[in-house]
CSV table of C-alpha atoms in Angstrom, one decimal:
chain,number,residue,atom,x,y,z
A,93,UNK,CA,-6.2,-5.2,-28.2
A,94,UNK,CA,-3.7,-2.8,-26.8
A,95,UNK,CA,-1.6,-4.2,-24.1
A,96,UNK,CA,0.2,-1.1,-22.6
A,97,UNK,CA,-1.3,0.9,-19.8
A,98,UNK,CA,-0.2,4.2,-18.4
A,99,UNK,CA,-1.3,4.5,-14.7
A,100,UNK,CA,-1.7,8.1,-13.6
A,101,UNK,CA,-2.3,8.7,-9.9
A,102,UNK,CA,-4.0,12.0,-9.2
A,103,UNK,CA,-5.1,13.6,-6.0
A,104,UNK,CA,-6.8,17.0,-6.4
A,105,UNK,CA,-5.0,17.7,-9.7
A,106,UNK,CA,-8.0,19.4,-11.4
A,107,UNK,CA,-5.8,21.8,-13.5
A,108,UNK,CA,-3.0,19.4,-14.4
A,109,UNK,CA,-4.8,16.2,-15.1
A,110,UNK,CA,-6.3,16.9,-18.5
A,111,UNK,CA,-3.0,18.2,-20.0
A,112,UNK,CA,-1.1,15.3,-18.6
A,113,UNK,CA,-3.5,12.7,-20.1
A,114,UNK,CA,-3.5,14.6,-23.4
A,115,UNK,CA,0.3,14.6,-23.4
A,116,UNK,CA,0.3,10.9,-22.8
A,117,UNK,CA,-2.2,10.2,-25.6
A,118,UNK,CA,-0.1,12.3,-27.9
A,119,UNK,CA,3.4,11.0,-27.0
A,120,UNK,CA,2.3,7.4,-26.5
A,121,UNK,CA,-0.8,6.6,-28.4
A,122,UNK,CA,-0.3,2.9,-28.0
A,123,UNK,CA,-0.9,3.2,-24.2
A,124,UNK,CA,-4.3,3.1,-22.6
A,125,UNK,CA,-4.6,5.7,-19.9
A,126,UNK,CA,-5.9,4.8,-16.4
A,127,UNK,CA,-6.3,7.7,-14.1
A,128,UNK,CA,-6.5,6.8,-10.4
A,129,UNK,CA,-8.5,9.5,-8.6
A,130,UNK,CA,-7.4,9.0,-5.1
A,131,UNK,CA,-10.3,10.5,-3.3
A,132,UNK,CA,-10.0,14.0,-4.8
A,133,UNK,CA,-12.5,16.6,-3.6
A,134,UNK,CA,-12.3,18.6,-6.8
A,135,UNK,CA,-13.3,17.7,-10.4
A,136,UNK,CA,-10.2,15.6,-11.1
A,137,UNK,CA,-12.2,12.5,-12.0
A,138,UNK,CA,-14.6,14.4,-14.3
A,139,UNK,CA,-11.8,16.2,-16.1
A,140,UNK,CA,-10.0,12.9,-16.6
A,141,UNK,CA,-13.1,11.1,-17.9
A,142,UNK,CA,-13.6,14.0,-20.4
A,143,UNK,CA,-10.2,13.3,-21.9
A,144,UNK,CA,-11.2,9.7,-22.7
A,145,UNK,CA,-9.1,8.1,-20.0
A,146,UNK,CA,-10.5,5.3,-17.9
A,147,UNK,CA,-10.9,6.5,-14.3
A,148,UNK,CA,-10.6,4.4,-11.2
A,149,UNK,CA,-12.3,6.4,-8.3
A,150,UNK,CA,-11.0,5.5,-4.9
A,151,UNK,CA,-13.9,6.0,-2.4
A,152,UNK,CA,-11.5,7.9,-0.1
A,153,UNK,CA,-7.9,9.0,-0.1
A,154,UNK,CA,-5.8,5.8,0.1
A,155,UNK,CA,-2.4,7.4,-0.3
A,156,UNK,CA,-0.1,6.9,-3.3
A,157,UNK,CA,0.7,3.3,-2.4
A,158,UNK,CA,-2.8,2.1,-2.2
A,159,UNK,CA,-3.8,4.1,-5.3
A,160,UNK,CA,-1.0,2.7,-7.4
A,161,UNK,CA,-1.7,-0.8,-6.3
A,162,UNK,CA,-5.3,-0.3,-7.4
A,163,UNK,CA,-3.9,0.6,-10.8
A,164,UNK,CA,-1.7,-2.6,-10.9
A,165,UNK,CA,-4.8,-4.6,-9.9
A,166,UNK,CA,-6.6,-3.1,-12.9
A,167,UNK,CA,-3.7,-3.9,-15.2
A,168,UNK,CA,-3.6,-7.5,-14.0
A,169,UNK,CA,-7.4,-8.0,-14.3
A,170,UNK,CA,-7.4,-6.5,-17.8
A,171,UNK,CA,-4.4,-8.5,-19.0
A,172,UNK,CA,-2.0,-5.7,-19.7
A,173,UNK,CA,1.6,-6.7,-20.5
A,174,UNK,CA,3.2,-3.4,-19.6
A,175,UNK,CA,2.3,-0.7,-17.1
A,176,UNK,CA,4.0,2.7,-16.7
A,177,UNK,CA,3.4,5.1,-13.8
A,178,UNK,CA,3.1,8.7,-14.8
A,179,UNK,CA,2.5,11.3,-12.2
A,180,UNK,CA,-0.7,13.3,-12.6
A,181,UNK,CA,1.0,16.6,-11.9
A,182,UNK,CA,3.0,16.9,-15.1
A,183,UNK,CA,6.4,16.2,-13.6
A,184,UNK,CA,7.0,13.2,-15.8
A,185,UNK,CA,7.4,13.9,-19.5
A,186,UNK,CA,5.4,11.3,-21.5
A,187,UNK,CA,7.9,11.6,-24.3
A,188,UNK,CA,10.1,9.4,-22.3
A,189,UNK,CA,7.5,6.6,-22.2
A,190,UNK,CA,8.9,5.1,-25.3
A,191,UNK,CA,12.5,5.3,-24.0
A,192,UNK,CA,11.3,3.2,-21.1
A,193,UNK,CA,9.5,0.8,-23.3
A,194,UNK,CA,12.5,0.4,-25.6
A,195,UNK,CA,14.7,-0.4,-22.7
A,196,UNK,CA,12.2,-2.8,-21.1
A,197,UNK,CA,11.9,-4.7,-24.4
A,198,UNK,CA,15.6,-4.7,-25.1
A,199,UNK,CA,16.2,-7.3,-22.4
A,200,UNK,CA,13.8,-10.2,-21.7
A,201,UNK,CA,15.3,-10.6,-18.2
A,202,UNK,CA,14.3,-7.0,-17.2
A,203,UNK,CA,11.2,-6.5,-15.2
A,204,UNK,CA,11.2,-2.8,-14.4
A,205,UNK,CA,12.8,0.3,-15.8
A,206,UNK,CA,12.9,3.5,-13.8
A,207,UNK,CA,13.4,7.0,-15.3
A,208,UNK,CA,16.2,8.7,-13.3
A,209,UNK,CA,16.7,12.4,-13.0
A,210,UNK,CA,20.3,12.0,-12.1
A,211,UNK,CA,21.7,10.0,-15.0
A,212,UNK,CA,21.2,12.8,-17.5
A,213,UNK,CA,24.7,13.6,-18.7
A,214,UNK,CA,23.9,17.3,-19.3
A,215,UNK,CA,22.7,17.8,-15.8
A,216,UNK,CA,19.7,19.5,-17.0
A,217,UNK,CA,16.1,19.2,-16.1
A,218,UNK,CA,14.3,19.4,-12.7
A,219,UNK,CA,16.1,17.7,-9.8
A,220,UNK,CA,14.1,18.7,-6.8
A,221,UNK,CA,15.3,20.9,-3.9
A,222,UNK,CA,18.6,20.6,-2.2
A,223,UNK,CA,17.2,19.1,1.0
A,224,UNK,CA,15.3,16.5,-0.9
A,225,UNK,CA,18.3,15.7,-3.1
A,226,UNK,CA,20.2,14.9,0.1
A,227,UNK,CA,17.5,12.5,1.2
A,228,UNK,CA,17.4,10.9,-2.3
A,229,UNK,CA,21.2,10.4,-2.1
A,230,UNK,CA,20.8,8.6,1.2
A,231,UNK,CA,18.2,6.3,-0.1
A,232,UNK,CA,20.2,5.8,-3.3
A,233,UNK,CA,23.2,4.6,-1.3
A,234,UNK,CA,21.2,2.3,0.9
A,235,UNK,CA,19.3,0.8,-2.1
A,236,UNK,CA,22.4,0.5,-4.2
A,237,UNK,CA,24.1,-1.3,-1.3
A,238,UNK,CA,21.3,-3.7,-0.7
A,239,UNK,CA,20.6,-4.5,-4.4
A,240,UNK,CA,24.3,-4.5,-5.3
A,241,UNK,CA,23.6,-2.4,-8.4
A,242,UNK,CA,23.8,1.3,-9.0
A,243,UNK,CA,20.6,3.1,-8.2
A,244,UNK,CA,20.6,6.8,-8.6
A,245,UNK,CA,17.0,7.9,-8.3
A,246,UNK,CA,15.1,5.5,-6.0
A,247,UNK,CA,12.3,7.9,-5.3
A,248,UNK,CA,11.4,8.4,-9.0
A,249,UNK,CA,7.8,7.3,-9.6
A,250,UNK,CA,8.3,7.3,-13.4
A,251,UNK,CA,8.7,3.6,-13.9
A,252,UNK,CA,7.6,0.9,-16.2
A,253,UNK,CA,7.1,-2.8,-15.4
A,254,UNK,CA,6.3,-5.8,-17.4
A,255,UNK,CA,3.7,-8.5,-16.6
A,256,UNK,CA,5.7,-10.0,-13.8
A,257,UNK,CA,6.1,-6.7,-12.2
A,258,UNK,CA,2.4,-6.0,-12.6
A,259,UNK,CA,1.6,-9.3,-10.9
A,260,UNK,CA,3.9,-8.6,-8.0
A,261,UNK,CA,2.7,-5.1,-7.4
A,262,UNK,CA,-1.0,-6.0,-7.7
A,263,UNK,CA,-0.4,-8.5,-4.9
A,264,UNK,CA,2.0,-6.6,-2.7
A,265,UNK,CA,2.8,-2.9,-2.8
A,266,UNK,CA,4.1,-0.6,0.0
A,267,UNK,CA,1.7,1.7,1.7
A,268,UNK,CA,2.9,5.3,1.6
A,269,UNK,CA,6.1,6.6,-0.1
A,270,UNK,CA,6.3,3.3,-2.0
A,271,UNK,CA,9.0,4.0,-4.6
A,272,UNK,CA,12.1,3.1,-2.6
A,273,UNK,CA,10.5,0.0,-1.1
A,274,UNK,CA,9.1,-1.1,-4.4
A,275,UNK,CA,12.7,-1.4,-5.8
A,276,UNK,CA,13.6,-3.5,-2.8
A,277,UNK,CA,10.5,-5.6,-3.2
A,278,UNK,CA,11.5,-6.3,-6.8
A,279,UNK,CA,14.9,-7.3,-5.6
A,280,UNK,CA,13.4,-9.5,-2.9
A,281,UNK,CA,11.5,-11.4,-5.5
A,282,UNK,CA,14.6,-11.6,-7.6
A,283,UNK,CA,13.1,-9.5,-10.4
A,284,UNK,CA,15.5,-7.3,-12.3
A,285,UNK,CA,15.3,-3.5,-12.6
A,286,UNK,CA,17.4,-0.8,-14.1
A,287,UNK,CA,17.4,3.0,-14.8
A,288,UNK,CA,17.5,5.1,-17.8
A,289,UNK,CA,18.1,8.9,-17.8
A,290,UNK,CA,15.0,11.1,-18.1
A,291,UNK,CA,14.4,14.8,-17.6
A,292,UNK,CA,11.7,15.9,-15.2
A,293,UNK,CA,9.9,19.2,-14.9
A,294,UNK,CA,8.9,21.1,-11.9
A,295,UNK,CA,5.2,20.4,-11.1
A,296,UNK,CA,2.9,22.6,-13.1
A,297,UNK,CA,0.2,23.4,-10.6
A,298,UNK,CA,-0.7,22.8,-7.0
A,299,UNK,CA,1.5,21.7,-4.2
A,300,UNK,CA,3.7,18.7,-3.7
A,301,UNK,CA,2.0,15.9,-1.8
A,302,UNK,CA,5.0,15.9,0.6
A,303,UNK,CA,5.4,18.9,2.8
A,304,UNK,CA,8.6,19.5,4.7
A,305,UNK,CA,7.3,18.2,8.0
A,306,UNK,CA,6.2,15.1,6.2
A,307,UNK,CA,9.7,14.7,4.8
A,308,UNK,CA,11.0,13.7,8.2
A,309,UNK,CA,8.3,11.1,8.5
A,310,UNK,CA,9.1,10.0,4.9
A,311,UNK,CA,12.8,9.4,5.7
A,312,UNK,CA,12.1,7.6,9.0
A,313,UNK,CA,9.3,5.5,7.6
A,314,UNK,CA,11.2,4.4,4.6
A,315,UNK,CA,14.4,3.7,6.4
A,316,UNK,CA,12.5,1.7,9.0
A,317,UNK,CA,10.8,-0.3,6.2
A,318,UNK,CA,14.1,-0.9,4.5
A,319,UNK,CA,15.8,-1.9,7.7
A,320,UNK,CA,13.0,-4.3,8.8
A,321,UNK,CA,12.9,-5.6,5.2
A,322,UNK,CA,16.5,-6.8,5.6
A,323,UNK,CA,15.3,-9.3,8.2
A,324,UNK,CA,12.5,-10.7,6.1
A,325,UNK,CA,13.0,-14.0,4.4
A,326,UNK,CA,13.4,-13.5,0.7
A,327,UNK,CA,10.5,-15.2,-0.9
A,328,UNK,CA,11.4,-18.2,-2.9
A,329,UNK,CA,11.0,-17.9,-6.7
A,330,UNK,CA,7.8,-19.4,-8.0
A,331,UNK,CA,8.5,-22.6,-9.9
A,332,UNK,CA,8.5,-22.1,-13.7
A,333,UNK,CA,5.3,-23.0,-15.5
A,334,UNK,CA,6.9,-25.5,-17.7
A,335,UNK,CA,5.4,-28.9,-17.0
A,336,UNK,CA,8.8,-30.6,-17.4
A,337,UNK,CA,10.4,-28.9,-14.5
A,338,UNK,CA,7.5,-29.4,-12.1
A,339,UNK,CA,7.5,-33.2,-12.3
A,340,UNK,CA,8.2,-34.8,-9.0
A,341,UNK,CA,11.3,-36.9,-8.7
A,342,UNK,CA,10.5,-40.6,-8.9
A,343,UNK,CA,10.8,-42.5,-5.6
B,277,UNK,CA,-6.3,-10.5,58.2
B,278,UNK,CA,-4.9,-6.9,58.4
B,279,UNK,CA,-7.3,-4.1,58.3
B,280,UNK,CA,-8.1,-2.6,54.9
B,281,UNK,CA,-6.4,0.7,54.4
B,282,UNK,CA,-8.0,3.5,52.4
B,283,UNK,CA,-5.4,3.1,49.7
B,284,UNK,CA,-6.1,-0.6,49.3
B,285,UNK,CA,-9.8,-0.1,49.5
B,286,UNK,CA,-9.6,2.4,46.6
B,287,UNK,CA,-7.5,0.0,44.6
B,288,UNK,CA,-10.0,-2.8,45.2
B,289,UNK,CA,-13.0,-0.6,44.3
B,290,UNK,CA,-11.4,0.8,41.2
B,291,UNK,CA,-10.3,-2.6,39.8
B,292,UNK,CA,-13.6,-4.2,40.7
B,293,UNK,CA,-15.4,-1.3,38.9
B,294,UNK,CA,-13.3,-1.9,35.9
B,295,UNK,CA,-14.3,-5.6,35.9
B,296,UNK,CA,-18.0,-4.6,36.2
B,297,UNK,CA,-17.7,-2.1,33.5
B,298,UNK,CA,-16.1,-4.5,31.0
B,299,UNK,CA,-18.7,-7.1,31.9
B,300,UNK,CA,-21.5,-4.7,31.4
B,301,UNK,CA,-20.2,-3.5,28.0
B,302,UNK,CA,-20.0,-7.1,26.9
B,303,UNK,CA,-23.6,-7.7,28.2
B,304,UNK,CA,-24.8,-4.8,26.2
B,305,UNK,CA,-22.9,-6.0,23.1
B,306,UNK,CA,-21.0,-2.7,23.0
B,307,UNK,CA,-17.7,-4.6,23.4
B,308,UNK,CA,-17.1,-7.8,21.6
B,309,UNK,CA,-16.0,-10.9,23.5
B,310,UNK,CA,-12.9,-11.1,21.4
B,311,UNK,CA,-11.5,-7.8,22.8
B,312,UNK,CA,-13.1,-8.1,26.2
B,313,UNK,CA,-11.0,-11.1,27.1
B,314,UNK,CA,-7.8,-9.0,27.2
B,315,UNK,CA,-9.5,-6.4,29.4
B,316,UNK,CA,-11.1,-9.1,31.7
B,317,UNK,CA,-7.7,-10.7,32.2
B,318,UNK,CA,-6.1,-7.3,33.0
B,319,UNK,CA,-8.9,-6.3,35.3
B,320,UNK,CA,-9.0,-9.7,37.1
B,321,UNK,CA,-5.2,-9.7,37.6
B,322,UNK,CA,-5.3,-6.2,39.0
B,323,UNK,CA,-8.3,-7.0,41.2
B,324,UNK,CA,-6.7,-10.1,42.6
B,325,UNK,CA,-3.4,-8.2,43.3
B,326,UNK,CA,-5.3,-5.4,45.0
B,327,UNK,CA,-7.5,-7.6,47.1
B,328,UNK,CA,-5.0,-10.3,48.1
B,329,UNK,CA,-2.6,-8.3,50.1
B,330,UNK,CA,-0.2,-11.2,50.9
B,331,UNK,CA,0.3,-12.0,47.2
B,332,UNK,CA,1.2,-8.4,46.3
B,333,UNK,CA,3.6,-8.1,49.2
B,334,UNK,CA,5.3,-11.4,48.5
B,335,UNK,CA,5.6,-10.5,44.8
B,336,UNK,CA,7.0,-7.1,45.4
B,337,UNK,CA,9.4,-8.4,48.0
B,338,UNK,CA,10.6,-11.1,45.7
B,339,UNK,CA,11.5,-8.6,42.9
B,340,UNK,CA,12.8,-6.0,45.4
B,341,UNK,CA,10.1,-3.4,45.2
B,342,UNK,CA,9.9,-1.9,48.7
B,343,UNK,CA,6.5,-0.2,48.2
B,344,UNK,CA,3.9,-2.8,47.2
B,345,UNK,CA,1.5,-0.4,45.4
B,346,UNK,CA,4.4,0.3,42.9
B,347,UNK,CA,4.3,-3.3,42.0
B,348,UNK,CA,0.6,-3.0,41.3
B,349,UNK,CA,1.3,0.0,39.0
B,350,UNK,CA,4.1,-1.9,37.2
B,351,UNK,CA,1.8,-4.8,36.5
B,352,UNK,CA,-1.0,-2.4,35.4
B,353,UNK,CA,1.4,-0.6,33.0
B,354,UNK,CA,2.6,-3.9,31.6
B,355,UNK,CA,-0.9,-5.1,30.9
B,356,UNK,CA,-2.0,-1.8,29.4
B,357,UNK,CA,1.0,-1.8,27.1
B,358,UNK,CA,0.1,-5.2,25.9
B,359,UNK,CA,-3.4,-4.2,25.2
B,360,UNK,CA,-2.3,-1.1,23.3
B,361,UNK,CA,0.1,-3.1,21.2
B,362,UNK,CA,-2.7,-5.5,20.4
B,363,UNK,CA,-4.9,-2.6,19.3
B,364,UNK,CA,-2.1,-1.4,17.0
B,365,UNK,CA,-2.0,-4.8,15.4
B,366,UNK,CA,-5.8,-4.7,15.0
B,367,UNK,CA,-5.7,-1.2,13.5
B,368,UNK,CA,-3.0,-2.2,11.1
B,369,UNK,CA,-4.9,-5.2,9.9
B,370,UNK,CA,-8.1,-3.2,9.6
B,371,UNK,CA,-6.5,-0.4,7.6
B,372,UNK,CA,-5.0,-3.0,5.3
B,373,UNK,CA,-8.3,-4.7,4.8
B,374,UNK,CA,-9.9,-1.3,4.4
B,375,UNK,CA,-7.5,-0.5,1.6
B,376,UNK,CA,-8.2,-3.7,-0.2
B,377,UNK,CA,-11.9,-3.1,0.0
B,378,UNK,CA,-11.5,0.4,-1.4
B,379,UNK,CA,-9.4,-0.9,-4.3
B,380,UNK,CA,-11.9,-3.7,-5.0
B,381,UNK,CA,-14.8,-1.2,-4.8
B,382,UNK,CA,-13.1,1.2,-7.2
B,383,UNK,CA,-12.4,-1.6,-9.7
B,384,UNK,CA,-16.0,-2.9,-9.5
B,385,UNK,CA,-17.3,0.6,-9.8
B,386,UNK,CA,-15.3,1.2,-12.9
B,387,UNK,CA,-16.4,-2.1,-14.4
B,388,UNK,CA,-20.0,-1.4,-13.6
B,389,UNK,CA,-19.8,2.1,-15.2
B,390,UNK,CA,-18.1,0.6,-18.3
B,391,UNK,CA,-20.9,-2.0,-18.4
B,392,UNK,CA,-23.6,0.6,-18.1
B,393,UNK,CA,-22.0,2.6,-21.0
B,394,UNK,CA,-21.7,-0.6,-23.0
B,395,UNK,CA,-25.3,-1.5,-22.4
B,396,UNK,CA,-26.5,2.0,-23.4
B,397,UNK,CA,-24.5,1.8,-26.6
B,398,UNK,CA,-25.9,-1.6,-27.4
B,399,UNK,CA,-29.4,-0.4,-26.8
B,400,UNK,CA,-29.0,2.7,-29.0
B,401,UNK,CA,-27.4,0.5,-31.7
B,402,UNK,CA,-30.3,-1.9,-31.6
B,403,UNK,CA,-32.8,1.0,-31.8
B,404,UNK,CA,-30.9,2.3,-34.9
B,405,UNK,CA,-31.6,-1.1,-36.5
B,406,UNK,CA,-28.1,-2.2,-36.2
B,407,UNK,CA,-28.0,-5.5,-34.2
B,408,UNK,CA,-24.2,-4.9,-34.1
B,409,UNK,CA,-21.5,-6.8,-32.3
B,410,UNK,CA,-21.1,-6.8,-28.6
B,411,UNK,CA,-19.0,-3.8,-27.7
B,412,UNK,CA,-18.0,-5.5,-24.4
B,413,UNK,CA,-14.5,-6.8,-24.7
B,414,UNK,CA,-15.0,-10.2,-23.3
B,415,UNK,CA,-14.5,-9.1,-19.7
B,416,UNK,CA,-17.3,-11.3,-18.5
B,417,UNK,CA,-15.3,-14.4,-19.2
B,418,UNK,CA,-12.6,-13.2,-16.8
B,419,UNK,CA,-14.8,-12.6,-13.9
B,420,UNK,CA,-14.3,-15.9,-12.1
B,421,UNK,CA,-10.6,-15.3,-12.4
B,422,UNK,CA,-10.7,-12.0,-10.6
B,423,UNK,CA,-13.0,-13.3,-7.9
B,424,UNK,CA,-10.5,-16.0,-7.2
B,425,UNK,CA,-7.8,-13.4,-7.2
B,426,UNK,CA,-9.7,-11.3,-4.7
B,427,UNK,CA,-10.1,-14.2,-2.3
B,428,UNK,CA,-6.5,-15.1,-2.6
B,429,UNK,CA,-5.5,-11.6,-2.0
B,430,UNK,CA,-7.4,-11.2,1.2
B,431,UNK,CA,-5.9,-14.3,2.6
B,432,UNK,CA,-2.3,-13.7,1.4
B,433,UNK,CA,-1.8,-10.0,1.8
B,434,UNK,CA,-1.1,-9.5,5.4
C-alpha cells in the first residue's frame, strides 16, 4: 500500500485542476492524490475525479484552513505516513515533491518541510507582487523571532509533513490563512520544521483567492493570531509510547 | 412617591414591553431558555431601574452622574455589550462545530462513494464468474477508530 498523499485544495479551479493532478501523477507517481473540492460551483470535482484522484467534496466553502484540515483528517484515517500540500492552481511545481520528501526523510527529527520561494540562490521563479513580498517579510521576521530559526517563506503552502504533523493538523489547524499559524503550531507542539528552496510559478488560470482588500484582513488576522498565540500555554509533549517510560514511580 | 414623569413612564413601558416580548418568545418556543436568561436579566434590571426611581437616583449620585437617565443608558449599554459578546462566542463555537461537521460529512461521503464503487465492482466480478478478492482495502476494520476520533475531536477541538 502506498503511504504518501498529495493533498490538493481547489476552489473553482476547473481549468487548472486536471493538469495539476496529472503533473503530480507524473512527477510523483508514489503519491496518492486527494483533491479537496472546497465547495466549488464549477466542475472542479468532476474534472478531478476524471483524472483518477480521490475527491473530498466539502458541502460548502470552508476556506483553505478547514479544507486542508479535512485533507489531514483523511490522511490520518487512511494511515498515510507523509502528506504534502500542493495548490490546485498550478503554482507549486510537483517536481519539487521529491526534494521535499528527500529532505523530510534525511532527518528523523524533522516533522515538516516547507518549500520556500526565497531560498533559491539564482533568485529566479515567481515571487509574488511587491506588496505581498513586504507582508511576507513581516511575517518571516515575526515567525523567525518566535521560533528562533530562520524562516524565509512562512506563507508558502507547499509543505510536507510526516505522521506526527498529520496527527497534529488533523486535530488542530488554523481557520483562514493558515500557513503562518501552522508553523507556529508546529513550534508550539515542539515539532521541528525546516525549509528547502523551490521555484514557484505564477498561477495559471483564474484569480488569487486573496484580493487586495482581503490582504489587509489577512495581515491583521494573522498578526492577531500570532500575538494571542504567544500568551497560550505551550502544550506539553505527549509521553512517548514506550512502556518503560510510562511506568509510575514506585511509592 | 413622586409623580411619574412622561420620561420615566416611557422607560417603564419600554422595559416592561421588552420583558413581555422575551417571555412571549420563550412561551412560543421561538427563543430557547438558554439565551432567554441573558435577555430576562437585562430586561429585569432595566425595568427595576426605570420603575424604582430612588434606586436609580442613588446609584447615579454615587457614581457622579448628574442626570439619572444617563445611568440607565450606561447600564443598558453594558448589558447589551455583554449579550453581544456572548453571541460572538456562540457564533464562533457554532462555526467551528459546523466546520467539523462539514469535514466529517465530506469524509463519510467519500467513503460511501468508494464503497459503492467497490460494491459495483464486486458485483460485476461475481457476474463474470470471478468470485475474486475483496477490492475493499480493509477500511471496515478501521471504522471504530475513526468514530472514536470524531468523538474525541468534537470534545477537544475548541
